[in-house]
Amino acid sequence: MKKYISTACLFVLAMLPSLIFASLSSDSIPQREKKPGLPDMEEVFESLKDLKIDIPEFDSSMIMAFNSSSNDLVLDMQKRNGTKIFNFSFSEKTDDKTPTRIEKKTFTNISEIEFFHKYGDIIIREATSNQIDLEIQYFDSRVMKGSCNVSTTNKLLSISTNGTSSGNRGAKINYIISIPRNIGLDIDLKYGNIKLDKYQGPFTADLSYSNLNAQSLNSDKVQLKLRYSDVKIGEIQNVDITGSYSDVSITKAKKIEFWGNYSNYKIGEANEIITKSNQSSYGDLKVGTATNIDINLKYTNIVIDNLISNLTATTTYGDLTVKSVSPKLKAIKIKGSYADVAISLPSTLTVEFDAAFTYGDISISKKYPVKHIQSSEAIGRITKKGIIGSGTPTAKIEVSNAYADIVIR
């Protein structure tokens, strides 16, 4: 026989184990709110009367595990040699995967869709016709039912969620929508997920405590505003990202513009990577291959695996590493403070360098032939100009750094 114990019961069993072995009267137990689907304290103590019980000792870790939202406490009673023994274990809570209600709607002559949603997912599919198909999946709880408003104004389809909330007592709504190409989509989502294979059309998402997972976003206009959210995109054209406390992963892009604080960016391949006017702070930027990069970052470590053409970087309190450079390189311009810089050049490339340091210096590997054109040193100030390589320079490296060094390796 298995029963689930409420938090109140666990507290009494943990803090007052001696009471369990005594003859208890349910009248002495304060009345508390009953957890839906579980016995209340009075029922539990009634079942424990006049029983020989062997209950394991509780410790603080068991109490903490039970109090977490992802666990239920399971009470398993077994009979051994005439003695009833209670064992306690934790089982993970699982959400009901079957909707309690489903509504289906269709729409035509729509050019734009907007969502205002909280507590639930939005699944987007590409339609095979000019018709929009919407499926609303309700996950009602025992004490709450979800509700939403769906309306059309001119060519705008508006979907707004009303009654949902978090926790075991709350209701949830999932939307599954099939959308034809080139229809604008604007989503405001809190505490949910957006899932789509591919989407072709203007796309805007304002996400809080939510995730976006997309195989392909094919549009010249994609805008993402992120707070405590994760984004994974396979392929995208142009994207404008404002993020805070978020992680962004993009496999392939044409142009990425971003700004924000406390966010990490992992970019596989991009033609352009740009930070917007303000300086972004705190996080990591990891780039696979990029043609042109123009960034302004603070407290951010930057790693570029392969730079094709141009890099312009302002970095403060964050190191910059360029692991490899293409023979097509044109220019690297770096302005740093408290930021060490490391650049690896191909042996076939000849570059001109112009470096100025305040309490720093430049170090060039001996594997490169170096010709110094100008070198001056003063108290705390070093300036060096020259050529790395044996041919005619086809690119230029300019570095201005304070309290840090640059290494050409």
XYZ file of C-alpha atoms in Angstrom, residues 159-391:
233
model
C -3.988 35.398 -29.004
C -3.884 36.287 -25.322
C -3.721 33.928 -22.351
C -5.810 34.797 -19.294
C -6.071 32.193 -16.595
C -2.859 30.248 -15.998
C -0.330 30.176 -13.178
C 2.670 28.283 -11.879
C 2.726 25.505 -9.321
C 0.763 22.334 -8.774
C -2.504 24.226 -8.400
C -2.087 26.189 -11.617
C -3.363 25.618 -15.119
C -1.262 25.632 -18.288
C -1.984 26.211 -21.968
C 0.034 25.055 -24.979
C -0.534 26.505 -28.452
C 0.226 24.608 -31.640
C -0.040 26.836 -34.697
C 0.615 26.287 -38.409
C 1.520 29.521 -40.199
C 1.992 30.224 -43.935
C 5.167 31.935 -45.089
C 5.772 35.688 -44.874
C 3.298 36.330 -42.069
C 4.634 38.532 -39.253
C 4.842 36.884 -35.834
C 5.196 38.810 -32.554
C 5.443 36.797 -29.319
C 5.471 37.960 -25.698
C 6.148 34.873 -23.579
C 6.851 34.340 -19.906
C 7.664 30.958 -18.354
C 7.362 28.861 -21.474
C 9.083 27.588 -24.598
C 8.937 28.388 -28.293
C 9.668 25.458 -30.560
C 9.825 25.639 -34.334
C 11.533 23.821 -37.175
C 11.640 26.676 -39.657
C 9.920 30.003 -40.043
C 9.994 32.436 -42.946
C 8.697 35.884 -42.125
C 9.214 38.828 -39.752
C 9.742 37.446 -36.237
C 9.834 39.267 -32.882
C 10.027 37.610 -29.474
C 10.086 39.123 -25.984
C 11.047 36.271 -23.642
C 11.252 36.145 -19.860
C 12.271 32.913 -18.141
C 11.595 31.182 -21.444
C 13.452 29.317 -24.188
C 13.502 29.499 -27.972
C 14.584 26.542 -30.062
C 14.531 27.059 -33.827
C 16.042 25.142 -36.700
C 15.746 28.039 -39.154
C 14.554 31.666 -39.024
C 14.628 32.968 -42.564
C 13.872 36.676 -42.409
C 15.613 40.015 -42.800
C 13.942 41.129 -39.585
C 14.291 39.032 -36.427
C 14.301 40.787 -33.051
C 14.817 39.017 -29.736
C 14.527 40.543 -26.280
C 15.698 38.126 -23.612
C 15.607 38.005 -19.833
C 16.738 34.838 -18.076
C 16.164 32.908 -21.283
C 18.025 30.468 -23.518
C 18.037 30.610 -27.310
C 19.227 27.955 -29.740
C 18.983 28.730 -33.464
C 20.332 26.624 -36.287
C 20.338 29.064 -39.197
C 19.276 32.700 -39.333
C 19.677 35.669 -41.660
C 19.700 38.909 -39.653
C 18.994 39.047 -35.917
C 18.936 41.863 -33.376
C 19.326 40.622 -29.784
C 18.966 42.457 -26.500
C 19.716 40.048 -23.698
C 20.269 39.925 -19.958
C 21.109 36.825 -17.926
C 20.639 34.680 -21.020
C 22.497 32.158 -23.184
C 22.411 32.399 -26.973
C 23.661 29.731 -29.370
C 23.519 30.306 -33.141
C 25.018 27.851 -35.603
C 25.000 30.008 -38.731
C 24.029 33.610 -39.374
C 24.433 36.380 -41.884
C 24.404 39.286 -39.404
C 24.138 39.326 -35.609
C 23.700 42.514 -33.619
C 23.587 42.174 -29.853
C 23.667 44.142 -26.650
C 23.100 43.365 -22.993
C 24.613 42.274 -19.720
C 25.333 38.941 -18.064
C 24.769 36.930 -21.221
C 26.799 34.328 -23.104
C 26.965 34.034 -26.882
C 28.154 31.026 -28.836
C 28.228 31.610 -32.594
C 29.310 28.960 -35.063
C 29.573 30.924 -38.307
C 28.629 34.502 -39.183
C 29.354 37.072 -41.818
C 28.963 39.997 -39.384
C 28.936 40.190 -35.577
C 28.253 43.635 -34.128
C 27.535 45.044 -30.708
C 25.074 47.895 -30.717
C 25.913 51.416 -29.544
C 26.192 50.669 -25.848
C 28.909 48.543 -24.285
C 27.874 45.033 -23.299
C 29.154 43.654 -20.012
C 29.713 40.339 -18.272
C 29.583 37.031 -20.085
C 31.502 35.105 -22.736
C 31.627 35.431 -26.510
C 32.755 32.373 -28.463
C 32.908 32.545 -32.260
C 33.754 29.771 -34.702
C 34.283 31.552 -38.018
C 33.437 35.179 -38.726
C 34.194 37.504 -41.626
C 33.699 40.882 -39.908
C 33.490 41.585 -36.177
C 32.894 44.950 -34.503
C 32.405 44.639 -30.734
C 32.528 46.698 -27.551
C 32.621 44.502 -24.460
C 33.450 44.726 -20.775
C 34.161 41.907 -18.332
C 33.783 39.506 -21.243
C 36.231 36.890 -22.484
C 36.323 36.703 -26.273
C 37.491 33.665 -28.230
C 37.508 33.646 -32.056
C 38.511 30.398 -33.717
C 38.899 31.774 -37.243
C 38.853 35.413 -38.391
C 38.411 35.979 -42.112
C 38.645 39.719 -42.781
C 38.183 42.434 -40.138
C 38.136 42.706 -36.361
C 37.441 45.902 -34.433
C 37.261 45.378 -30.684
C 37.089 47.500 -27.573
C 37.530 45.296 -24.532
C 37.901 46.075 -20.847
C 38.656 43.495 -18.165
C 38.253 40.677 -20.653
C 40.851 38.728 -22.627
C 40.728 38.428 -26.410
C 42.049 35.383 -28.265
C 42.120 34.916 -32.038
C 43.167 31.323 -32.665
C 43.631 31.600 -36.421
C 43.497 34.213 -39.166
C 42.665 33.772 -42.830
C 45.143 34.865 -45.527
C 42.313 37.223 -46.574
C 42.746 39.278 -43.398
C 42.509 43.049 -43.902
C 42.649 44.665 -40.478
C 42.637 44.053 -36.735
C 42.033 47.068 -34.504
C 41.973 46.543 -30.746
C 41.579 49.032 -27.922
C 41.950 47.329 -24.582
C 42.266 47.950 -20.871
C 43.280 45.202 -18.480
C 42.736 42.805 -21.377
C 45.429 40.459 -22.651
C 45.351 39.830 -26.410
C 46.640 36.757 -28.248
C 46.632 36.397 -32.054
C 47.846 33.516 -34.211
C 48.864 34.375 -37.774
C 49.478 32.070 -40.754
C 53.127 31.848 -41.790
C 52.253 32.962 -45.348
C 50.706 36.269 -44.219
C 52.634 39.525 -43.974
C 51.115 42.227 -41.776
C 52.009 45.697 -40.631
C 51.659 46.292 -36.897
C 51.287 49.467 -34.839
C 51.162 48.892 -31.091
C 50.986 51.356 -28.204
C 50.959 50.314 -24.562
C 50.558 51.834 -21.152
C 52.196 49.408 -18.760
C 52.145 46.596 -21.302
C 54.166 45.186 -24.192
C 54.056 43.141 -27.388
C 55.625 39.710 -27.751
C 56.091 38.133 -31.206
C 56.957 34.472 -31.722
C 60.409 33.800 -33.159
C 58.861 31.731 -35.936
C 57.848 34.990 -37.644
C 60.409 37.258 -39.352
C 59.997 40.731 -37.823
C 61.215 44.097 -39.050
C 60.968 46.950 -36.521
C 60.399 50.339 -38.098
C 59.905 52.363 -34.931
C 60.308 51.599 -31.246
C 60.174 53.988 -28.300
C 59.939 53.510 -24.563
C 59.195 55.952 -21.765
C 58.085 55.476 -18.187
C 55.038 53.247 -18.437
C 54.652 53.868 -22.176
C 55.822 51.713 -25.116
C 55.252 52.250 -28.835
C 56.312 49.763 -31.515
C 55.742 49.682 -35.263
C 56.947 47.178 -37.825
C 56.226 44.338 -40.217
C 55.610 40.680 -39.429
C 56.422 38.376 -42.343
C 58.762 38.488 -45.294
C 56.517 39.780 -48.074
